[in-house]
């Protein structure tokens, strides 16, 4: 086989190896072709192949056994070896969060969504009628690519009043949910082999999106205390990343919140090293006791932050409304990217959201929703306190990030739980380096309180059966 020639031929070899590992052609701990063999196969110089292998080793995609050669790193070829159901195997190989959501389950701990019974469905139905009366031609009209101007004016005013965030109408763009916004931004700013920073762990779908763009991901550990800012600065100085995708408020999956001091410093670093900060904020209003810190976008004066605020989780999931905020220099590129994706989000959805968003009913809904979600979180935690598992109780969001006993992997527990109609998210798919093997994300927001108790009890029972017996 001969690869198409390019200026940087070692990068062609690198891409060839990465894609075959990701497709599962080489499994975990499997020996890769020797430098000599691959150079002959690809009609390349051996030094070119060696350079590609060295880069893969530096990125922990492969490892070296002395006098034996290169092997696939276990974190880059994960499989569900215990399960023969194709959907599971397929999901793990492609790391698609959407596929785990498709697994039928009575106890659905994988979906970070609100129980539909907690949403004001009757009131939303009334706003549908109201919008059709106010805008009789709405179904026959496309939206502006950037989003309905009336909605953007309302949101700009809301941000100024509620968040002390001064932003102009032309600095807002409406998307069909946060995931579309992330995909659109990746397409606009990332090209193959660009380096980006991502939290470890992070939102699984974002990992998929940036890997699909061909980005090289450097992980930034997130802890209860926040980030290691010295590490981030070193990364920015050394690797010149294009952007840092972060979720600093009630982070998905951990629930951690980055303190204000770190937010300010991170914006300063982004400005100094010309790195975009992509701030994803889907849970901003889902706090239990006190409001979270102000967004990093608040401190952006040089146009280095792109801010995504999603309303899909807790206002009207079916409308799929999110807003992207950034300075004018970046907005032009995003409008172009949005026009190529769908030429504008549905106008009817935007008008319906607009009129509900400005209603008194919305604030009443949010107040009640916070109470209901806090109760569900406490119910799950009350059951889990007998499990021996470890977690940090979040002050907002929809998830608990659980550490299992070291001998139990999240994949193993999921495989054992599916026959009992229980699903959740194993930690390794939330990790860009496929670590966090003994962590799981449990969402407490989607099923009712009775099912929450029953499902949590059963999950702990399954976990106990997987514990390795200790030797006397």
Tab-separated table of C-alpha atoms in Angstrom:
chain	number	residue	atom	x	y	z
A	1	UNK	CA	0.000	0.000	0.000
A	2	UNK	CA	1.297	3.504	-0.838
A	3	UNK	CA	-0.075	6.591	0.879
A	4	UNK	CA	-0.819	9.773	-1.005
A	5	UNK	CA	2.236	12.012	-0.784
A	6	UNK	CA	2.084	15.250	1.215
A	7	UNK	CA	4.615	17.740	2.539
A	8	UNK	CA	4.687	16.069	5.961
A	9	UNK	CA	4.721	12.379	5.152
A	10	UNK	CA	5.155	11.251	8.773
A	11	UNK	CA	1.742	12.826	9.479
A	12	UNK	CA	0.232	10.628	6.758
A	13	UNK	CA	1.697	7.595	8.519
A	14	UNK	CA	0.421	8.920	11.851
A	15	UNK	CA	-3.123	9.321	10.467
A	16	UNK	CA	-2.976	5.846	8.915
A	17	UNK	CA	-2.059	4.250	12.246
A	18	UNK	CA	-4.540	6.251	14.327
A	19	UNK	CA	-7.471	5.503	12.023
A	20	UNK	CA	-6.778	1.760	12.012
A	21	UNK	CA	-6.526	1.718	15.825
A	22	UNK	CA	-9.773	3.684	16.135
A	23	UNK	CA	-11.535	1.290	13.744
A	24	UNK	CA	-10.493	-1.597	15.970
A	25	UNK	CA	-8.237	-3.292	13.428
A	26	UNK	CA	-5.593	-3.497	16.151
A	27	UNK	CA	-6.838	-4.341	19.645
A	28	UNK	CA	-5.570	-3.286	23.056
A	29	UNK	CA	-2.027	-4.493	23.800
A	30	UNK	CA	-1.720	-5.880	20.253
A	31	UNK	CA	1.684	-5.604	18.606
A	32	UNK	CA	1.897	-3.159	15.708
A	33	UNK	CA	3.994	-3.701	12.584
A	34	UNK	CA	7.689	-3.037	13.077
A	35	UNK	CA	9.174	0.162	11.697
A	36	UNK	CA	10.862	-1.831	8.948
A	37	UNK	CA	7.664	-3.742	8.027
A	38	UNK	CA	5.476	-0.638	7.891
A	39	UNK	CA	8.071	1.326	5.914
A	40	UNK	CA	8.118	-1.456	3.316
A	41	UNK	CA	4.301	-1.750	3.256
A	42	UNK	CA	3.755	2.012	2.853
A	43	UNK	CA	6.787	2.609	0.637
A	44	UNK	CA	8.157	5.090	3.200
A	45	UNK	CA	11.580	5.812	4.642
A	46	UNK	CA	12.072	4.094	8.010
A	47	UNK	CA	12.848	7.403	9.744
A	48	UNK	CA	9.475	8.750	8.592
A	49	UNK	CA	7.663	5.779	10.120
A	50	UNK	CA	9.749	6.013	13.291
A	51	UNK	CA	8.797	9.677	13.706
A	52	UNK	CA	5.099	8.749	13.458
A	53	UNK	CA	5.511	6.011	16.081
A	54	UNK	CA	7.343	8.407	18.411
A	55	UNK	CA	4.502	10.890	18.211
A	56	UNK	CA	1.958	8.164	18.969
A	57	UNK	CA	4.035	7.132	21.974
A	58	UNK	CA	4.240	10.729	23.238
A	59	UNK	CA	0.435	10.938	23.015
A	60	UNK	CA	-0.044	7.630	24.883
A	61	UNK	CA	-1.686	6.015	21.881
A	62	UNK	CA	0.983	3.304	21.788
A	63	UNK	CA	3.643	2.032	24.183
A	64	UNK	CA	6.988	0.272	23.781
A	65	UNK	CA	8.111	-3.078	25.121
A	66	UNK	CA	11.860	-3.352	25.222
A	67	UNK	CA	13.191	-5.414	22.295
A	68	UNK	CA	9.608	-6.262	21.261
A	69	UNK	CA	8.343	-3.178	19.463
A	70	UNK	CA	5.255	-0.956	19.608
A	71	UNK	CA	1.877	-2.005	21.070
A	72	UNK	CA	-1.593	-0.423	21.174
A	73	UNK	CA	-2.137	1.431	24.435
A	74	UNK	CA	-5.095	-0.112	26.340
A	75	UNK	CA	-6.783	3.274	26.604
A	76	UNK	CA	-7.071	3.623	22.822
A	77	UNK	CA	-8.753	0.336	21.875
A	78	UNK	CA	-11.478	-0.260	24.429
A	79	UNK	CA	-14.051	-2.983	23.780
A	80	UNK	CA	-16.975	-4.621	25.506
A	81	UNK	CA	-15.435	-8.061	25.513
A	82	UNK	CA	-17.950	-9.369	28.058
A	83	UNK	CA	-20.956	-8.630	25.863
A	84	UNK	CA	-21.847	-10.101	22.495
A	85	UNK	CA	-24.621	-7.632	21.667
A	86	UNK	CA	-23.507	-5.752	18.520
A	87	UNK	CA	-24.861	-2.404	19.678
A	88	UNK	CA	-22.613	-2.473	22.731
A	89	UNK	CA	-19.489	-3.477	20.881
A	90	UNK	CA	-20.198	-0.931	18.164
A	91	UNK	CA	-20.779	1.785	20.712
A	92	UNK	CA	-17.535	1.219	22.551
A	93	UNK	CA	-15.465	1.146	19.391
A	94	UNK	CA	-16.961	4.394	18.110
A	95	UNK	CA	-17.468	5.935	21.559
A	96	UNK	CA	-20.880	7.318	20.639
A	97	UNK	CA	-22.873	8.481	23.637
A	98	UNK	CA	-25.996	8.424	21.485
A	99	UNK	CA	-25.821	4.643	21.130
A	100	UNK	CA	-25.891	4.009	24.845
A	101	UNK	CA	-28.973	6.235	25.046
A	102	UNK	CA	-30.674	3.903	22.575
A	103	UNK	CA	-30.337	0.889	24.857
A	104	UNK	CA	-33.832	0.180	26.276
A	105	UNK	CA	-33.740	0.579	30.069
A	106	UNK	CA	-36.299	0.988	32.815
A	107	UNK	CA	-33.717	2.558	35.103
A	108	UNK	CA	-32.242	5.138	32.766
A	109	UNK	CA	-29.250	6.691	34.524
A	110	UNK	CA	-27.430	7.488	31.268
A	111	UNK	CA	-29.556	10.435	30.104
A	112	UNK	CA	-28.673	13.843	31.532
A	113	UNK	CA	-32.172	15.072	30.730
A	114	UNK	CA	-35.126	16.225	32.792
A	115	UNK	CA	-37.996	13.867	33.538
A	116	UNK	CA	-40.733	15.064	31.130
A	117	UNK	CA	-43.170	14.990	34.060
A	118	UNK	CA	-41.188	17.837	35.653
A	119	UNK	CA	-41.672	20.108	32.646
A	120	UNK	CA	-44.670	22.489	32.260
A	121	UNK	CA	-46.064	20.735	29.213
A	122	UNK	CA	-49.585	22.222	29.383
A	123	UNK	CA	-48.238	25.762	29.593
A	124	UNK	CA	-45.919	25.127	26.657
A	125	UNK	CA	-48.891	23.914	24.617
A	126	UNK	CA	-50.644	27.218	25.308
A	127	UNK	CA	-47.635	29.143	23.999
A	128	UNK	CA	-47.743	27.166	20.768
A	129	UNK	CA	-51.266	28.506	20.123
A	130	UNK	CA	-50.210	32.000	21.167
A	131	UNK	CA	-47.266	32.066	18.769
A	132	UNK	CA	-49.333	30.848	15.817
A	133	UNK	CA	-51.854	33.641	16.500
A	134	UNK	CA	-49.140	36.306	16.820
A	135	UNK	CA	-47.144	35.115	13.799
A	136	UNK	CA	-49.595	33.554	11.327
A	137	UNK	CA	-46.876	33.316	8.641
A	138	UNK	CA	-44.247	31.749	10.890
A	139	UNK	CA	-44.530	28.307	9.298
A	140	UNK	CA	-43.936	29.754	5.856
A	141	UNK	CA	-40.780	31.701	6.744
A	142	UNK	CA	-37.123	30.859	7.265
A	143	UNK	CA	-35.242	32.270	10.214
A	144	UNK	CA	-32.289	34.595	9.814
A	145	UNK	CA	-29.118	32.420	9.757
A	146	UNK	CA	-27.869	34.145	12.901
A	147	UNK	CA	-31.213	33.626	14.622
A	148	UNK	CA	-34.458	35.510	15.114
A	149	UNK	CA	-33.564	39.127	15.890
A	150	UNK	CA	-36.398	39.520	18.405
A	151	UNK	CA	-35.100	36.522	20.363
A	152	UNK	CA	-31.508	37.761	20.241
A	153	UNK	CA	-32.586	41.198	21.509
A	154	UNK	CA	-34.430	39.545	24.394
A	155	UNK	CA	-31.454	37.355	25.303
A	156	UNK	CA	-29.008	40.271	25.115
A	157	UNK	CA	-31.197	42.222	27.540
A	158	UNK	CA	-31.535	39.179	29.808
A	159	UNK	CA	-27.760	38.658	29.968
A	160	UNK	CA	-27.237	42.321	30.875
A	161	UNK	CA	-29.826	42.272	33.662
A	162	UNK	CA	-29.316	38.809	35.144
A	163	UNK	CA	-25.622	38.097	34.561
A	164	UNK	CA	-24.144	41.589	34.247
A	165	UNK	CA	-22.915	40.407	30.862
A	166	UNK	CA	-22.792	43.255	28.371
A	167	UNK	CA	-23.306	41.926	24.893
A	168	UNK	CA	-24.760	43.239	21.659
A	169	UNK	CA	-27.459	41.630	19.534
A	170	UNK	CA	-24.977	40.983	16.714
A	171	UNK	CA	-22.755	39.043	19.133
A	172	UNK	CA	-25.365	36.305	19.633
A	173	UNK	CA	-26.197	33.341	17.394
A	174	UNK	CA	-29.031	30.830	17.892
A	175	UNK	CA	-28.334	27.134	17.348
A	176	UNK	CA	-30.354	23.924	17.554
A	177	UNK	CA	-28.872	22.848	20.874
A	178	UNK	CA	-25.386	23.000	22.360
A	179	UNK	CA	-24.091	19.964	20.477
A	180	UNK	CA	-24.740	21.652	17.142
A	181	UNK	CA	-22.887	24.698	18.452
A	182	UNK	CA	-19.845	22.609	19.435
A	183	UNK	CA	-19.835	20.870	16.048
A	184	UNK	CA	-20.176	24.169	14.213
A	185	UNK	CA	-17.309	25.741	16.173
A	186	UNK	CA	-15.089	22.704	15.598
A	187	UNK	CA	-15.706	22.927	11.856
A	188	UNK	CA	-15.021	26.662	11.825
A	189	UNK	CA	-11.791	26.685	13.815
A	190	UNK	CA	-10.215	23.202	13.861
A	191	UNK	CA	-8.395	21.428	11.068
A	192	UNK	CA	-6.754	17.979	11.162
A	193	UNK	CA	-3.815	17.672	13.568
A	194	UNK	CA	-4.557	20.965	15.347
A	195	UNK	CA	-3.870	20.644	19.061
A	196	UNK	CA	-6.701	21.373	21.479
A	197	UNK	CA	-7.092	21.139	25.250
A	198	UNK	CA	-9.987	19.269	26.847
A	199	UNK	CA	-10.930	18.579	30.433
A	200	UNK	CA	-10.306	15.070	31.699
A	201	UNK	CA	-13.017	13.808	32.037
A	202	UNK	CA	-15.404	15.770	29.835
A	203	UNK	CA	-18.583	15.627	27.740
A	204	UNK	CA	-18.366	12.469	25.625
A	205	UNK	CA	-20.012	13.911	22.508
A	206	UNK	CA	-17.488	16.770	22.437
A	207	UNK	CA	-14.641	14.233	22.382
A	208	UNK	CA	-16.281	12.547	19.383
A	209	UNK	CA	-16.726	15.859	17.572
A	210	UNK	CA	-13.133	17.031	17.948
A	211	UNK	CA	-11.676	13.616	17.182
A	212	UNK	CA	-13.794	13.532	14.024
A	213	UNK	CA	-12.175	16.842	13.035
A	214	UNK	CA	-8.794	15.162	13.406
A	215	UNK	CA	-7.697	17.218	16.428
A	216	UNK	CA	-4.865	16.133	18.691
A	217	UNK	CA	-6.255	16.285	22.233
A	218	UNK	CA	-4.205	17.204	25.294
A	219	UNK	CA	-6.061	16.378	28.541
A	220	UNK	CA	-6.373	18.882	31.393
A	221	UNK	CA	-7.380	17.248	34.664
A	222	UNK	CA	-10.350	18.816	36.422
A	223	UNK	CA	-10.678	18.296	40.169
A	224	UNK	CA	-12.903	19.567	42.950
A	225	UNK	CA	-10.414	22.438	43.380
A	226	UNK	CA	-10.341	23.276	39.666
A	227	UNK	CA	-7.492	23.188	37.126
A	228	UNK	CA	-3.720	23.076	37.396
A	229	UNK	CA	-3.162	26.491	35.797
A	230	UNK	CA	0.613	26.001	35.641
A	231	UNK	CA	0.072	22.897	33.518
A	232	UNK	CA	-2.366	24.766	31.263
A	233	UNK	CA	0.106	27.614	30.768
A	234	UNK	CA	2.883	25.152	29.958
A	235	UNK	CA	0.634	23.442	27.404
A	236	UNK	CA	-0.299	26.768	25.819
A	237	UNK	CA	3.319	27.865	25.685
A	238	UNK	CA	4.651	24.574	24.313
A	239	UNK	CA	1.910	23.213	22.068
A	240	UNK	CA	0.095	26.399	20.931
A	241	UNK	CA	-3.392	24.829	21.132
A	242	UNK	CA	-6.131	26.263	18.929
A	243	UNK	CA	-8.735	26.115	21.687
A	244	UNK	CA	-9.584	24.801	25.140
A	245	UNK	CA	-13.016	23.174	25.348
A	246	UNK	CA	-14.226	23.518	28.928
A	247	UNK	CA	-17.398	23.155	30.970
A	248	UNK	CA	-16.533	25.080	34.161
A	249	UNK	CA	-20.006	25.239	35.775
A	250	UNK	CA	-21.436	22.017	37.262
A	251	UNK	CA	-19.171	20.194	34.856
A	252	UNK	CA	-20.376	17.197	32.891
A	253	UNK	CA	-19.697	14.525	34.155
A	254	UNK	CA	-18.074	15.485	37.488
A	255	UNK	CA	-20.369	18.288	38.710
A	256	UNK	CA	-17.311	20.363	39.703
A	257	UNK	CA	-17.375	24.168	39.419
A	258	UNK	CA	-14.266	26.225	38.631
A	259	UNK	CA	-13.736	29.167	41.048
A	260	UNK	CA	-13.850	32.784	39.874
A	261	UNK	CA	-10.113	33.359	40.383
A	262	UNK	CA	-9.251	30.553	37.976
A	263	UNK	CA	-11.781	31.768	35.408
A	264	UNK	CA	-10.166	35.201	35.311
A	265	UNK	CA	-6.656	33.746	35.081
A	266	UNK	CA	-7.660	31.367	32.303
A	267	UNK	CA	-8.968	34.260	30.201
A	268	UNK	CA	-5.649	36.065	30.764
A	269	UNK	CA	-3.728	32.986	29.596
A	270	UNK	CA	-5.944	32.649	26.528
A	271	UNK	CA	-5.229	36.238	25.576
A	272	UNK	CA	-1.492	35.891	26.191
A	273	UNK	CA	-1.098	32.673	24.179
A	274	UNK	CA	-3.814	33.330	21.555
A	275	UNK	CA	-5.925	30.313	22.478
A	276	UNK	CA	-9.705	30.272	22.140
A	277	UNK	CA	-11.719	29.267	25.198
A	278	UNK	CA	-14.868	27.389	24.268
A	279	UNK	CA	-17.043	27.676	27.377
A	280	UNK	CA	-19.947	25.227	27.379
A	281	UNK	CA	-22.576	26.142	30.002
A	282	UNK	CA	-25.644	23.854	29.770
A	283	UNK	CA	-26.455	23.706	33.511
A	284	UNK	CA	-26.036	27.353	34.531
A	285	UNK	CA	-29.547	27.717	35.992
A	286	UNK	CA	-29.657	24.265	37.599
A	287	UNK	CA	-28.126	25.209	40.960
A	288	UNK	CA	-29.339	23.917	44.306
A	289	UNK	CA	-28.345	26.489	46.926
A	290	UNK	CA	-26.540	29.431	45.377
A	291	UNK	CA	-25.909	30.775	41.913
A	292	UNK	CA	-22.664	29.702	40.221
A	293	UNK	CA	-19.785	32.106	39.462
A	294	UNK	CA	-20.026	34.422	36.476
A	295	UNK	CA	-19.024	32.961	33.126
A	296	UNK	CA	-15.501	33.328	31.750
A	297	UNK	CA	-17.029	35.264	28.868
A	298	UNK	CA	-17.745	38.052	31.368
A	299	UNK	CA	-14.005	38.726	31.623
A	300	UNK	CA	-13.261	38.521	27.894
A	301	UNK	CA	-12.139	41.822	26.419
A	302	UNK	CA	-9.990	40.602	23.552
A	303	UNK	CA	-12.336	38.200	21.756
A	304	UNK	CA	-10.815	34.951	23.047
A	305	UNK	CA	-13.930	33.315	24.526
A	306	UNK	CA	-16.844	31.642	22.753
A	307	UNK	CA	-19.700	31.047	25.172
A	308	UNK	CA	-22.491	28.479	24.725
A	309	UNK	CA	-25.602	28.708	26.924
A	310	UNK	CA	-28.053	25.892	26.304
A	311	UNK	CA	-31.718	25.829	27.326
A	312	UNK	CA	-32.468	22.360	25.956
A	313	UNK	CA	-32.039	20.601	29.292
A	314	UNK	CA	-34.590	22.362	31.445
A	315	UNK	CA	-36.926	24.697	29.563
A	316	UNK	CA	-38.181	22.864	26.494
A	317	UNK	CA	-35.958	20.010	25.253
A	318	UNK	CA	-38.091	19.555	22.155
A	319	UNK	CA	-37.345	23.090	20.960
A	320	UNK	CA	-33.546	22.536	21.010
A	321	UNK	CA	-32.537	26.147	21.693
A	322	UNK	CA	-29.006	27.246	22.556
A	323	UNK	CA	-27.250	30.579	22.122
A	324	UNK	CA	-23.614	31.215	21.200
A	325	UNK	CA	-22.013	34.464	22.341
A	326	UNK	CA	-18.732	35.811	21.018
A	327	UNK	CA	-17.169	39.014	19.789
A	328	UNK	CA	-17.779	40.235	16.270
A	329	UNK	CA	-14.432	39.074	14.838
A	330	UNK	CA	-15.343	35.448	15.608
A	331	UNK	CA	-19.053	35.708	14.851
A	332	UNK	CA	-18.519	36.156	11.101
A	333	UNK	CA	-16.876	32.729	10.871
A	334	UNK	CA	-19.620	31.116	12.946
A	335	UNK	CA	-22.405	32.567	10.806
A	336	UNK	CA	-20.734	31.060	7.746
A	337	UNK	CA	-20.441	27.684	9.498
A	338	UNK	CA	-24.081	27.859	10.620
A	339	UNK	CA	-25.270	28.651	7.106
A	340	UNK	CA	-23.544	25.513	5.823
A	341	UNK	CA	-25.140	23.337	8.515
A	342	UNK	CA	-28.814	24.287	8.246
A	343	UNK	CA	-29.121	27.915	7.072
A	344	UNK	CA	-30.815	28.832	10.355
A	345	UNK	CA	-32.626	27.079	13.221
A	346	UNK	CA	-36.419	26.634	12.884
A	347	UNK	CA	-38.205	29.968	13.342
A	348	UNK	CA	-41.278	28.467	15.015
A	349	UNK	CA	-39.110	26.948	17.745
A	350	UNK	CA	-37.410	30.265	18.366
A	351	UNK	CA	-40.681	32.197	18.633
A	352	UNK	CA	-42.185	29.628	20.983
A	353	UNK	CA	-39.096	29.756	23.171
A	354	UNK	CA	-39.087	33.560	23.125
A	355	UNK	CA	-42.574	33.923	24.535
A	356	UNK	CA	-42.146	31.268	27.187
A	357	UNK	CA	-38.705	32.583	28.160
A	358	UNK	CA	-40.120	36.035	28.926
A	359	UNK	CA	-43.079	34.729	30.961
A	360	UNK	CA	-43.494	34.747	34.751
A	361	UNK	CA	-44.322	31.069	34.474
A	362	UNK	CA	-40.712	30.277	33.518
A	363	UNK	CA	-39.243	31.591	36.766
A	364	UNK	CA	-41.824	29.644	38.775
A	365	UNK	CA	-40.906	26.549	36.769
A	366	UNK	CA	-37.171	26.983	37.435
A	367	UNK	CA	-37.667	27.492	41.177
A	368	UNK	CA	-39.733	24.299	41.453
A	369	UNK	CA	-37.400	22.373	39.162
A	370	UNK	CA	-34.336	23.152	41.282
A	371	UNK	CA	-36.120	21.844	44.366
A	372	UNK	CA	-37.284	18.664	42.596
A	373	UNK	CA	-33.812	17.932	41.215
A	374	UNK	CA	-32.115	18.550	44.552
A	375	UNK	CA	-34.513	16.074	46.151
A	376	UNK	CA	-33.727	13.449	43.506
A	377	UNK	CA	-29.998	13.984	43.926
A	378	UNK	CA	-30.339	13.515	47.697
A	379	UNK	CA	-32.462	10.376	47.222
A	380	UNK	CA	-29.800	8.781	45.018
A	381	UNK	CA	-27.025	9.816	47.409
A	382	UNK	CA	-28.950	8.400	50.386
A	383	UNK	CA	-29.140	5.013	48.672
A	384	UNK	CA	-25.524	5.102	47.495
A	385	UNK	CA	-24.076	5.848	50.925
A	386	UNK	CA	-24.233	2.100	51.639
A	387	UNK	CA	-22.363	1.170	48.466
A	388	UNK	CA	-18.815	1.985	49.497
A	389	UNK	CA	-18.475	3.992	46.260
A	390	UNK	CA	-17.010	7.509	46.384
A	391	UNK	CA	-18.241	10.809	44.967
A	392	UNK	CA	-18.287	14.555	45.567
A	393	UNK	CA	-21.812	15.888	45.994
A	394	UNK	CA	-22.431	18.482	43.241
A	395	UNK	CA	-24.078	21.833	43.932
A	396	UNK	CA	-25.889	21.810	40.616
A	397	UNK	CA	-26.332	19.933	37.361
A	398	UNK	CA	-27.875	16.530	36.698
A	399	UNK	CA	-25.141	13.972	37.423
A	400	UNK	CA	-23.181	12.126	40.074
A	401	UNK	CA	-19.615	11.108	39.180
A	402	UNK	CA	-18.943	7.842	40.995
A	403	UNK	CA	-15.652	6.116	41.768
A	404	UNK	CA	-16.130	2.356	41.969
A	405	UNK	CA	-13.822	-0.039	43.838
A	406	UNK	CA	-10.585	-0.335	41.887
A	407	UNK	CA	-11.296	-3.915	40.797
A	408	UNK	CA	-14.565	-2.967	39.023
A	409	UNK	CA	-14.569	-1.160	35.676
A	410	UNK	CA	-17.437	0.971	34.461
A	411	UNK	CA	-17.687	-1.146	31.294
A	412	UNK	CA	-17.901	-4.332	33.324
A	413	UNK	CA	-20.643	-2.910	35.556
A	414	UNK	CA	-22.629	-1.658	32.564
A	415	UNK	CA	-22.398	-5.021	30.829
A	416	UNK	CA	-23.741	-6.710	33.962
A	417	UNK	CA	-26.484	-4.085	34.453
A	418	UNK	CA	-28.062	-4.073	30.994
A	419	UNK	CA	-29.853	-7.434	31.496
A	420	UNK	CA	-31.509	-5.838	34.549
A	421	UNK	CA	-32.672	-2.895	32.405
A	422	UNK	CA	-30.204	-0.426	33.950
A	423	UNK	CA	-28.058	1.913	31.879
A	424	UNK	CA	-25.509	4.609	32.739
A	425	UNK	CA	-22.374	6.127	31.239
A	426	UNK	CA	-19.031	4.361	31.886
A	427	UNK	CA	-16.259	6.790	32.749
A	428	UNK	CA	-13.834	5.855	29.994
A	429	UNK	CA	-16.005	7.365	27.246
A	430	UNK	CA	-15.902	10.673	29.138
A	431	UNK	CA	-12.107	10.650	29.030
A	432	UNK	CA	-10.288	11.814	25.874
A	433	UNK	CA	-7.452	9.426	26.782
A	434	UNK	CA	-9.873	6.570	27.633
A	435	UNK	CA	-8.875	6.529	31.308
A	436	UNK	CA	-11.213	6.749	34.333
A	437	UNK	CA	-11.929	3.058	33.903
A	438	UNK	CA	-13.442	2.609	37.373
A	439	UNK	CA	-15.654	5.731	37.179
A	440	UNK	CA	-19.290	6.010	36.075
A	441	UNK	CA	-21.705	8.880	35.476
A	442	UNK	CA	-25.140	8.411	37.023
A	443	UNK	CA	-27.840	10.912	36.029
A	444	UNK	CA	-30.525	11.373	38.687
A	445	UNK	CA	-32.820	13.648	36.683
A	446	UNK	CA	-34.615	11.459	34.144
A	447	UNK	CA	-36.571	8.845	36.124
A	448	UNK	CA	-39.079	9.329	38.931
A	449	UNK	CA	-38.248	9.007	42.619
A	450	UNK	CA	-39.606	5.471	43.071
A	451	UNK	CA	-37.645	4.144	40.087
A	452	UNK	CA	-34.620	6.081	41.273
A	453	UNK	CA	-34.622	4.188	44.572
A	454	UNK	CA	-35.278	0.761	43.019
A	455	UNK	CA	-32.738	1.224	40.245
A	456	UNK	CA	-30.001	2.507	42.555
A	457	UNK	CA	-30.512	-0.404	44.981
A	458	UNK	CA	-30.319	-2.911	42.143
A	459	UNK	CA	-27.226	-1.265	40.674
A	460	UNK	CA	-25.433	-1.566	44.014
A	461	UNK	CA	-26.416	-5.231	44.245
A	462	UNK	CA	-24.931	-5.866	40.797
A	463	UNK	CA	-21.796	-3.987	41.812
A	464	UNK	CA	-21.402	-6.190	44.877
A	465	UNK	CA	-21.501	-9.340	42.732
A	466	UNK	CA	-18.522	-8.021	40.737
A	467	UNK	CA	-16.284	-7.457	43.741
A	468	UNK	CA	-13.317	-9.782	43.808
A	469	UNK	CA	-13.225	-11.930	46.967
A	470	UNK	CA	-10.368	-11.085	49.314
A	471	UNK	CA	-7.923	-13.826	50.269
A	472	UNK	CA	-7.925	-15.008	53.860
